[in-house]
PDB file of C-alpha atoms in Angstrom:
ATOM      1  CA  ILE A   6      66.265 109.850  86.433  1.00 47.00           C
ATOM      2  CA  LEU A   7      67.849 106.311  86.411  1.00 60.00           C
ATOM      3  CA  ASN A   8      71.537 107.156  85.551  1.00 85.00           C
ATOM      4  CA  VAL A   9      74.025 109.791  86.556  1.00 92.00           C
ATOM      5  CA  GLU A  10      73.892 112.534  83.890  1.00 94.00           C
ATOM      6  CA  GLN A  11      76.415 115.385  83.176  1.00 95.00           C
ATOM      7  CA  SER A  12      75.717 118.350  80.809  1.00 96.00           C
ATOM      8  CA  PRO A  13      77.369 119.984  78.800  1.00 96.00           C
ATOM      9  CA  GLN A  14      79.593 117.227  77.369  1.00 94.00           C
ATOM     10  CA  SER A  15      82.300 119.454  76.455  1.00 95.00           C
ATOM     11  CA  LEU A  16      83.203 123.337  77.234  1.00 95.00           C
ATOM     12  CA  HIS A  17      85.458 125.603  75.564  1.00 96.00           C
ATOM     13  CA  VAL A  18      86.269 128.629  77.411  1.00 96.00           C
ATOM     14  CA  GLN A  19      88.609 131.644  77.610  1.00 97.00           C
ATOM     15  CA  GLU A  20      91.161 132.113  80.438  1.00 97.00           C
ATOM     16  CA  GLY A  21      89.498 134.173  82.883  1.00 97.00           C
ATOM     17  CA  ASP A  22      86.159 133.262  82.069  1.00 96.00           C
ATOM     18  CA  SER A  23      83.849 131.711  84.977  1.00 96.00           C
ATOM     19  CA  THR A  24      82.139 128.542  84.155  1.00 96.00           C
ATOM     20  CA  ASN A  25      79.720 125.830  85.480  1.00 95.00           C
ATOM     21  CA  PHE A  26      78.447 122.688  84.622  1.00 94.00           C
ATOM     22  CA  THR A  27      75.635 120.025  85.929  1.00 97.00           C
ATOM     23  CA  CYS A  28      75.296 116.856  87.354  1.00 97.00           C
ATOM     24  CA  SER A  29      71.915 115.079  87.726  1.00 96.00           C
ATOM     25  CA  PHE A  30      71.528 111.772  89.667  1.00 93.00           C
ATOM     26  CA  PRO A  31      68.789 109.694  91.285  1.00 89.00           C
ATOM     27  CA  SER A  32      67.394 111.565  94.237  1.00 86.00           C
ATOM     28  CA  SER A  33      66.071 108.367  95.767  1.00 84.00           C
ATOM     29  CA  ASN A  34      68.339 106.311  98.101  1.00 81.00           C
ATOM     30  CA  PHE A  35      70.870 109.072  97.893  1.00 85.00           C
ATOM     31  CA  TYR A  36      73.937 108.640 100.099  1.00 88.00           C
ATOM     32  CA  ALA A  37      76.831 110.843  98.661  1.00 92.00           C
ATOM     33  CA  LEU A  38      77.912 112.765  95.621  1.00 95.00           C
ATOM     34  CA  HIS A  39      81.563 112.811  94.244  1.00 95.00           C
ATOM     35  CA  TRP A  40      83.067 115.397  92.034  1.00 97.00           C
ATOM     36  CA  TYR A  41      86.489 114.239  90.253  1.00 96.00           C
ATOM     37  CA  ARG A  42      88.974 116.002  88.107  1.00 96.00           C
ATOM     38  CA  TRP A  43      90.472 113.794  85.549  1.00 94.00           C
ATOM     39  CA  GLU A  44      93.413 115.234  83.439  1.00 92.00           C
ATOM     40  CA  THR A  45      94.640 113.375  80.133  1.00 86.00           C
ATOM     41  CA  ALA A  46      96.890 110.488  80.693  1.00 84.00           C
ATOM     42  CA  LYS A  47      96.130 110.487  84.387  1.00 89.00           C
ATOM     43  CA  SER A  48      93.658 109.022  86.581  1.00 91.00           C
ATOM     44  CA  PRO A  49      90.726 110.638  88.261  1.00 93.00           C
ATOM     45  CA  GLU A  50      91.486 112.560  91.540  1.00 95.00           C
ATOM     46  CA  ALA A  51      88.867 113.695  94.124  1.00 95.00           C
ATOM     47  CA  LEU A  52      87.546 117.347  94.537  1.00 96.00           C
ATOM     48  CA  PHE A  53      84.668 117.003  96.782  1.00 95.00           C
ATOM     49  CA  VAL A  54      82.505 114.291  98.394  1.00 94.00           C
ATOM     50  CA  MET A  55      79.258 115.915  99.418  1.00 94.00           C
ATOM     51  CA  THR A  56      76.284 114.442 101.629  1.00 93.00           C
ATOM     52  CA  LEU A  57      74.126 117.174 102.637  1.00 93.00           C
ATOM     53  CA  ASN A  58      71.165 118.870 101.079  1.00 93.00           C
ATOM     54  CA  GLY A  59      72.146 122.529 100.665  1.00 93.00           C
ATOM     55  CA  ASP A  60      75.984 121.691 101.294  1.00 94.00           C
ATOM     56  CA  GLU A  61      78.356 123.961  99.626  1.00 96.00           C
ATOM     57  CA  LYS A  62      82.096 123.055  99.127  1.00 96.00           C
ATOM     58  CA  LYS A  63      85.123 125.045  98.108  1.00 97.00           C
ATOM     59  CA  LYS A  64      88.661 124.356  96.902  1.00 94.00           C
ATOM     60  CA  GLY A  65      90.260 127.535  95.548  1.00 95.00           C
ATOM     61  CA  ARG A  66      88.642 128.568  92.506  1.00 97.00           C
ATOM     62  CA  ILE A  67      86.332 125.402  92.498  1.00 97.00           C
ATOM     63  CA  SER A  68      83.286 125.235  94.137  1.00 97.00           C
ATOM     64  CA  ALA A  69      80.316 122.904  94.179  1.00 98.00           C
ATOM     65  CA  THR A  70      76.803 122.833  95.288  1.00 97.00           C
ATOM     66  CA  LEU A  71      74.012 120.082  95.985  1.00 97.00           C
ATOM     67  CA  ASN A  72      70.352 119.672  95.954  1.00 96.00           C
ATOM     68  CA  THR A  73      69.531 116.200  97.115  1.00 94.00           C
ATOM     69  CA  LYS A  74      65.993 116.432  96.895  1.00 93.00           C
ATOM     70  CA  GLU A  75      65.885 117.577  93.169  1.00 93.00           C
ATOM     71  CA  GLY A  76      68.842 115.305  92.198  1.00 93.00           C
ATOM     72  CA  TYR A  77      71.452 117.896  91.055  1.00 95.00           C
ATOM     73  CA  SER A  78      74.883 119.312  91.739  1.00 97.00           C
ATOM     74  CA  TYR A  79      76.911 122.120  90.302  1.00 98.00           C
ATOM     75  CA  LEU A  80      80.567 122.589  89.704  1.00 98.00           C
ATOM     76  CA  TYR A  81      81.791 126.223  89.461  1.00 97.00           C
ATOM     77  CA  ILE A  82      85.223 127.272  88.238  1.00 97.00           C
ATOM     78  CA  LYS A  83      86.005 130.901  88.715  1.00 97.00           C
ATOM     79  CA  GLY A  84      88.447 132.703  86.549  1.00 97.00           C
ATOM     80  CA  SER A  85      89.144 129.528  84.393  1.00 97.00           C
ATOM     81  CA  GLN A  86      93.089 128.912  83.768  1.00 97.00           C
ATOM     82  CA  PRO A  87      94.572 126.694  81.116  1.00 96.00           C
ATOM     83  CA  GLU A  88      95.538 124.027  83.676  1.00 95.00           C
ATOM     84  CA  ASP A  89      91.873 123.880  84.694  1.00 96.00           C
ATOM     85  CA  SER A  90      91.548 121.940  81.342  1.00 96.00           C
ATOM     86  CA  ALA A  91      90.282 118.525  82.104  1.00 96.00           C
ATOM     87  CA  THR A  92      87.476 116.251  82.027  1.00 95.00           C
ATOM     88  CA  TYR A  93      85.150 116.712  85.219  1.00 96.00           C
ATOM     89  CA  LEU A  94      83.280 113.775  86.388  1.00 95.00           C
ATOM     90  CA  CYS A  95      80.519 113.366  89.079  1.00 95.00           C
ATOM     91  CA  ALA A  96      79.479 110.025  90.618  1.00 93.00           C
ATOM     92  CA  SER A  97      76.327 109.367  92.587  1.00 91.00           C
ATOM     93  CA  ASN A  98      76.658 107.040  95.694  1.00 83.00           C
ATOM     94  CA  THR A  99      73.286 105.166  96.426  1.00 75.00           C
ATOM     95  CA  ASP A 100      74.383 101.583  96.796  1.00 72.00           C
ATOM     96  CA  LYS A 101      77.131 101.751  94.458  1.00 79.00           C
ATOM     97  CA  LEU A 102      79.243 104.466  92.864  1.00 84.00           C
ATOM     98  CA  ILE A 103      77.687 105.347  89.284  1.00 88.00           C
ATOM     99  CA  PHE A 104      79.760 107.768  87.331  1.00 90.00           C
ATOM    100  CA  GLY A 105      78.629 110.299  84.855  1.00 91.00           C
ATOM    101  CA  THR A 106      80.298 110.480  81.412  1.00 90.00           C
ATOM    102  CA  GLY A 107      81.644 113.803  82.472  1.00 93.00           C
ATOM    103  CA  THR A 108      82.245 117.048  81.119  1.00 96.00           C
ATOM    104  CA  ARG A 109      85.386 117.811  79.001  1.00 95.00           C
ATOM    105  CA  LEU A 110      86.613 121.377  79.814  1.00 96.00           C
ATOM    106  CA  GLN A 111      89.105 123.031  77.552  1.00 96.00           C
ATOM    107  CA  VAL A 112      90.626 126.432  78.714  1.00 97.00           C
ATOM    108  CA  PHE A 113      92.222 128.743  75.990  1.00 95.00           C
ATOM    109  CA  PRO A 114      94.808 131.155  76.907  1.00 92.00           C
TER     110      PRO A 114
ATOM    111  CA  ASP B  16     101.882 105.576 100.695  1.00 64.00           C
ATOM    112  CA  ALA B  17     102.460 104.539  97.032  1.00 80.00           C
ATOM    113  CA  GLY B  18      98.681 104.547  96.208  1.00 94.00           C
ATOM    114  CA  VAL B  19      96.412 102.114  94.282  1.00 97.00           C
ATOM    115  CA  ILE B  20      99.099 100.189  92.251  1.00 97.00           C
ATOM    116  CA  GLN B  21      97.844  98.346  88.978  1.00 97.00           C
ATOM    117  CA  SER B  22      99.788  95.935  86.822  1.00 97.00           C
ATOM    118  CA  PRO B  23     100.469  95.747  83.944  1.00 97.00           C
ATOM    119  CA  ARG B  24     100.240  99.202  82.612  1.00 96.00           C
ATOM    120  CA  HIS B  25      99.810  98.108  79.297  1.00 97.00           C
ATOM    121  CA  GLU B  26      98.812  94.744  77.939  1.00 97.00           C
ATOM    122  CA  VAL B  27      98.505  93.746  74.387  1.00 97.00           C
ATOM    123  CA  THR B  28      97.201  90.029  73.546  1.00 97.00           C
ATOM    124  CA  GLU B  29      95.469  88.160  70.883  1.00 97.00           C
ATOM    125  CA  MET B  30      92.081  87.217  70.793  1.00 97.00           C
ATOM    126  CA  GLY B  31      91.352  83.975  72.711  1.00 97.00           C
ATOM    127  CA  GLN B  32      93.919  84.407  75.109  1.00 97.00           C
ATOM    128  CA  GLU B  33      93.544  84.857  78.945  1.00 97.00           C
ATOM    129  CA  VAL B  34      94.428  88.107  80.635  1.00 97.00           C
ATOM    130  CA  THR B  35      94.727  88.998  84.053  1.00 98.00           C
ATOM    131  CA  LEU B  36      95.022  92.381  85.472  1.00 98.00           C
ATOM    132  CA  ARG B  37      96.077  93.067  89.001  1.00 98.00           C
ATOM    133  CA  CYS B  38      95.369  95.531  91.636  1.00 98.00           C
ATOM    134  CA  LYS B  39      97.013  96.521  95.236  1.00 98.00           C
ATOM    135  CA  PRO B  40      94.610  98.686  96.982  1.00 97.00           C
ATOM    136  CA  ILE B  41      95.803 101.475  99.449  1.00 96.00           C
ATOM    137  CA  SER B  42      96.584  99.931 102.909  1.00 95.00           C
ATOM    138  CA  GLY B  43      93.736 100.174 105.287  1.00 94.00           C
ATOM    139  CA  HIS B  44      91.059 100.512 102.546  1.00 95.00           C
ATOM    140  CA  ASN B  45      88.034  98.364 102.726  1.00 93.00           C
ATOM    141  CA  SER B  46      86.436  98.643  99.523  1.00 93.00           C
ATOM    142  CA  LEU B  47      87.770  98.262  96.028  1.00 95.00           C
ATOM    143  CA  PHE B  48      86.296  98.791  92.662  1.00 95.00           C
ATOM    144  CA  TRP B  49      87.128  97.831  89.111  1.00 96.00           C
ATOM    145  CA  TYR B  50      86.055 100.266  86.386  1.00 95.00           C
ATOM    146  CA  ARG B  51      86.445 100.216  82.751  1.00 95.00           C
ATOM    147  CA  GLN B  52      86.863 103.100  80.409  1.00 92.00           C
ATOM    148  CA  THR B  53      85.654 103.230  76.961  1.00 86.00           C
ATOM    149  CA  MET B  54      84.960 106.033  74.609  1.00 81.00           C
ATOM    150  CA  MET B  55      81.411 105.121  74.238  1.00 81.00           C
ATOM    151  CA  ARG B  56      80.117 104.490  77.814  1.00 81.00           C
ATOM    152  CA  GLY B  57      82.863 106.504  79.744  1.00 84.00           C
ATOM    153  CA  LEU B  58      83.646 104.978  83.361  1.00 88.00           C
ATOM    154  CA  GLU B  59      81.736 101.807  83.687  1.00 90.00           C
ATOM    155  CA  LEU B  60      81.510  99.832  87.331  1.00 91.00           C
ATOM    156  CA  LEU B  61      82.313  96.435  86.672  1.00 94.00           C
ATOM    157  CA  ILE B  62      82.486  94.773  90.305  1.00 95.00           C
ATOM    158  CA  TYR B  63      83.178  96.028  93.795  1.00 93.00           C
ATOM    159  CA  PHE B  64      84.355  94.630  96.977  1.00 94.00           C
ATOM    160  CA  ASN B  65      83.829  95.241 100.612  1.00 93.00           C
ATOM    161  CA  ASN B  66      86.120  93.829 103.215  1.00 93.00           C
ATOM    162  CA  ASN B  67      87.198  91.291 100.515  1.00 94.00           C
ATOM    163  CA  VAL B  68      83.858  90.285  99.492  1.00 94.00           C
ATOM    164  CA  PRO B  69      82.230  90.726  96.378  1.00 93.00           C
ATOM    165  CA  ILE B  70      79.366  92.992  96.729  1.00 91.00           C
ATOM    166  CA  ASP B  71      77.675  93.736  93.261  1.00 89.00           C
ATOM    167  CA  ASP B  72      79.117  92.468  90.075  1.00 90.00           C
ATOM    168  CA  SER B  73      76.348  93.101  87.827  1.00 88.00           C
ATOM    169  CA  GLY B  74      78.276  95.285  85.780  1.00 89.00           C
ATOM    170  CA  MET B  75      80.625  92.245  84.679  1.00 92.00           C
ATOM    171  CA  PRO B  76      79.794  92.460  80.782  1.00 86.00           C
ATOM    172  CA  GLU B  77      79.564  88.379  80.897  1.00 84.00           C
ATOM    173  CA  ASP B  78      80.740  85.003  81.910  1.00 90.00           C
ATOM    174  CA  ARG B  79      84.075  85.769  80.449  1.00 95.00           C
ATOM    175  CA  PHE B  80      85.129  88.347  83.082  1.00 96.00           C
ATOM    176  CA  SER B  81      85.726  87.166  86.886  1.00 97.00           C
ATOM    177  CA  ALA B  82      87.490  89.046  89.780  1.00 97.00           C
ATOM    178  CA  LYS B  83      88.738  87.685  93.052  1.00 97.00           C
ATOM    179  CA  MET B  84      89.925  89.433  96.064  1.00 97.00           C
ATOM    180  CA  PRO B  85      91.919  86.652  98.137  1.00 96.00           C
ATOM    181  CA  ASN B  86      93.008  89.232 100.459  1.00 95.00           C
ATOM    182  CA  ALA B  87      92.946  92.817 101.712  1.00 95.00           C
ATOM    183  CA  SER B  88      96.032  93.987  99.527  1.00 95.00           C
ATOM    184  CA  PHE B  89      95.344  92.216  96.214  1.00 96.00           C
ATOM    185  CA  SER B  90      92.795  91.667  93.396  1.00 98.00           C
ATOM    186  CA  THR B  91      92.608  90.303  89.968  1.00 98.00           C
ATOM    187  CA  LEU B  92      90.236  90.947  87.162  1.00 98.00           C
ATOM    188  CA  LYS B  93      90.538  88.145  84.471  1.00 98.00           C
ATOM    189  CA  ILE B  94      89.274  87.703  81.139  1.00 97.00           C
ATOM    190  CA  GLN B  95      89.137  84.457  79.396  1.00 96.00           C
ATOM    191  CA  PRO B  96      88.655  84.457  76.617  1.00 96.00           C
ATOM    192  CA  SER B  97      89.624  87.658  75.620  1.00 96.00           C
ATOM    193  CA  GLU B  98      87.872  89.462  72.482  1.00 96.00           C
ATOM    194  CA  PRO B  99      88.685  92.609  70.694  1.00 96.00           C
ATOM    195  CA  ARG B 100      85.786  94.291  71.802  1.00 94.00           C
ATOM    196  CA  ASP B 101      87.447  94.269  75.389  1.00 95.00           C
ATOM    197  CA  SER B 102      89.856  96.573  74.471  1.00 95.00           C
ATOM    198  CA  ALA B 103      89.867  99.488  77.015  1.00 95.00           C
ATOM    199  CA  VAL B 104      91.279 101.126  80.167  1.00 95.00           C
ATOM    200  CA  TYR B 105      90.583  99.134  83.084  1.00 97.00           C
ATOM    201  CA  PHE B 106      90.797 101.237  86.482  1.00 97.00           C
ATOM    202  CA  CYS B 107      91.048  99.849  90.052  1.00 97.00           C
ATOM    203  CA  ALA B 108      90.208 102.355  92.777  1.00 96.00           C
ATOM    204  CA  SER B 109      90.130 101.827  96.472  1.00 95.00           C
ATOM    205  CA  SER B 110      88.223 103.744  99.237  1.00 93.00           C
ATOM    206  CA  LEU B 111      87.561 103.536 103.113  1.00 92.00           C
ATOM    207  CA  GLY B 112      83.939 103.805 104.119  1.00 82.00           C
ATOM    208  CA  GLY B 113      82.474 106.820 102.262  1.00 77.00           C
ATOM    209  CA  SER B 114      85.667 108.375 101.513  1.00 88.00           C
ATOM    210  CA  PRO B 115      86.533 109.602  97.915  1.00 92.00           C
ATOM    211  CA  LEU B 116      87.988 106.640  95.653  1.00 94.00           C
ATOM    212  CA  HIS B 117      91.732 106.503  94.846  1.00 95.00           C
ATOM    213  CA  PHE B 118      92.489 105.417  91.640  1.00 96.00           C
ATOM    214  CA  GLY B 119      95.358 103.600  90.019  1.00 96.00           C
ATOM    215  CA  ASN B 120      96.996 104.653  86.752  1.00 95.00           C
ATOM    216  CA  GLY B 121      94.868 102.010  84.704  1.00 96.00           C
ATOM    217  CA  THR B 122      95.876  99.245  82.690  1.00 97.00           C
ATOM    218  CA  ARG B 123      95.521  99.735  78.841  1.00 96.00           C
ATOM    219  CA  LEU B 124      94.313  96.379  77.092  1.00 97.00           C
ATOM    220  CA  THR B 125      94.619  95.805  73.512  1.00 97.00           C
ATOM    221  CA  VAL B 126      93.322  92.697  72.267  1.00 97.00           C
ATOM    222  CA  THR B 127      93.969  91.841  68.626  1.00 96.00           C
TER     223      THR B 127
END
């Protein structure tokens, strides 16, 4: 994988549903994996920075896992709420920080 | 801390004009990044600086784009001459070491 890829591109879920999405990144020369939350008309805000294979981080209802050997990270949201609606970006830091195109999440009440 | 400050928030200019975007990073941060957001390509890294030195400018689209960081508290991104395809939101971000990026509010550039 030469680029940072995220899937799905967009996701619509009902309030209360749990959801997850994927970030794939180059596994060679890996340094760190970042997750950001980007609300419309605002700027991206950091959720997690992960560096260790097998690492798992949690912030409230949001958690993330990291597999550096195979080059992927999952972001999970438990019990989605309408305020979780945003674009979720991941970025891989090898020699520079490259962003994926994001997963746009919409949570309907 | 006021965060990363970008100016102007909006810029509308005519094709061929020079455009200068400005960024003040968070005090103490040693890395500064310029990104461009478009519908087609998402967030693209244009250039980044470490300790005021440009490290990687391979993302700068062409010679019309230039960026400077004369000191630790100020950076500019200049487009000369501007073209309609340069229309986008330009974000500046700063960080310290491997910490997460802190983004400014962006400059929305429209070139007519």
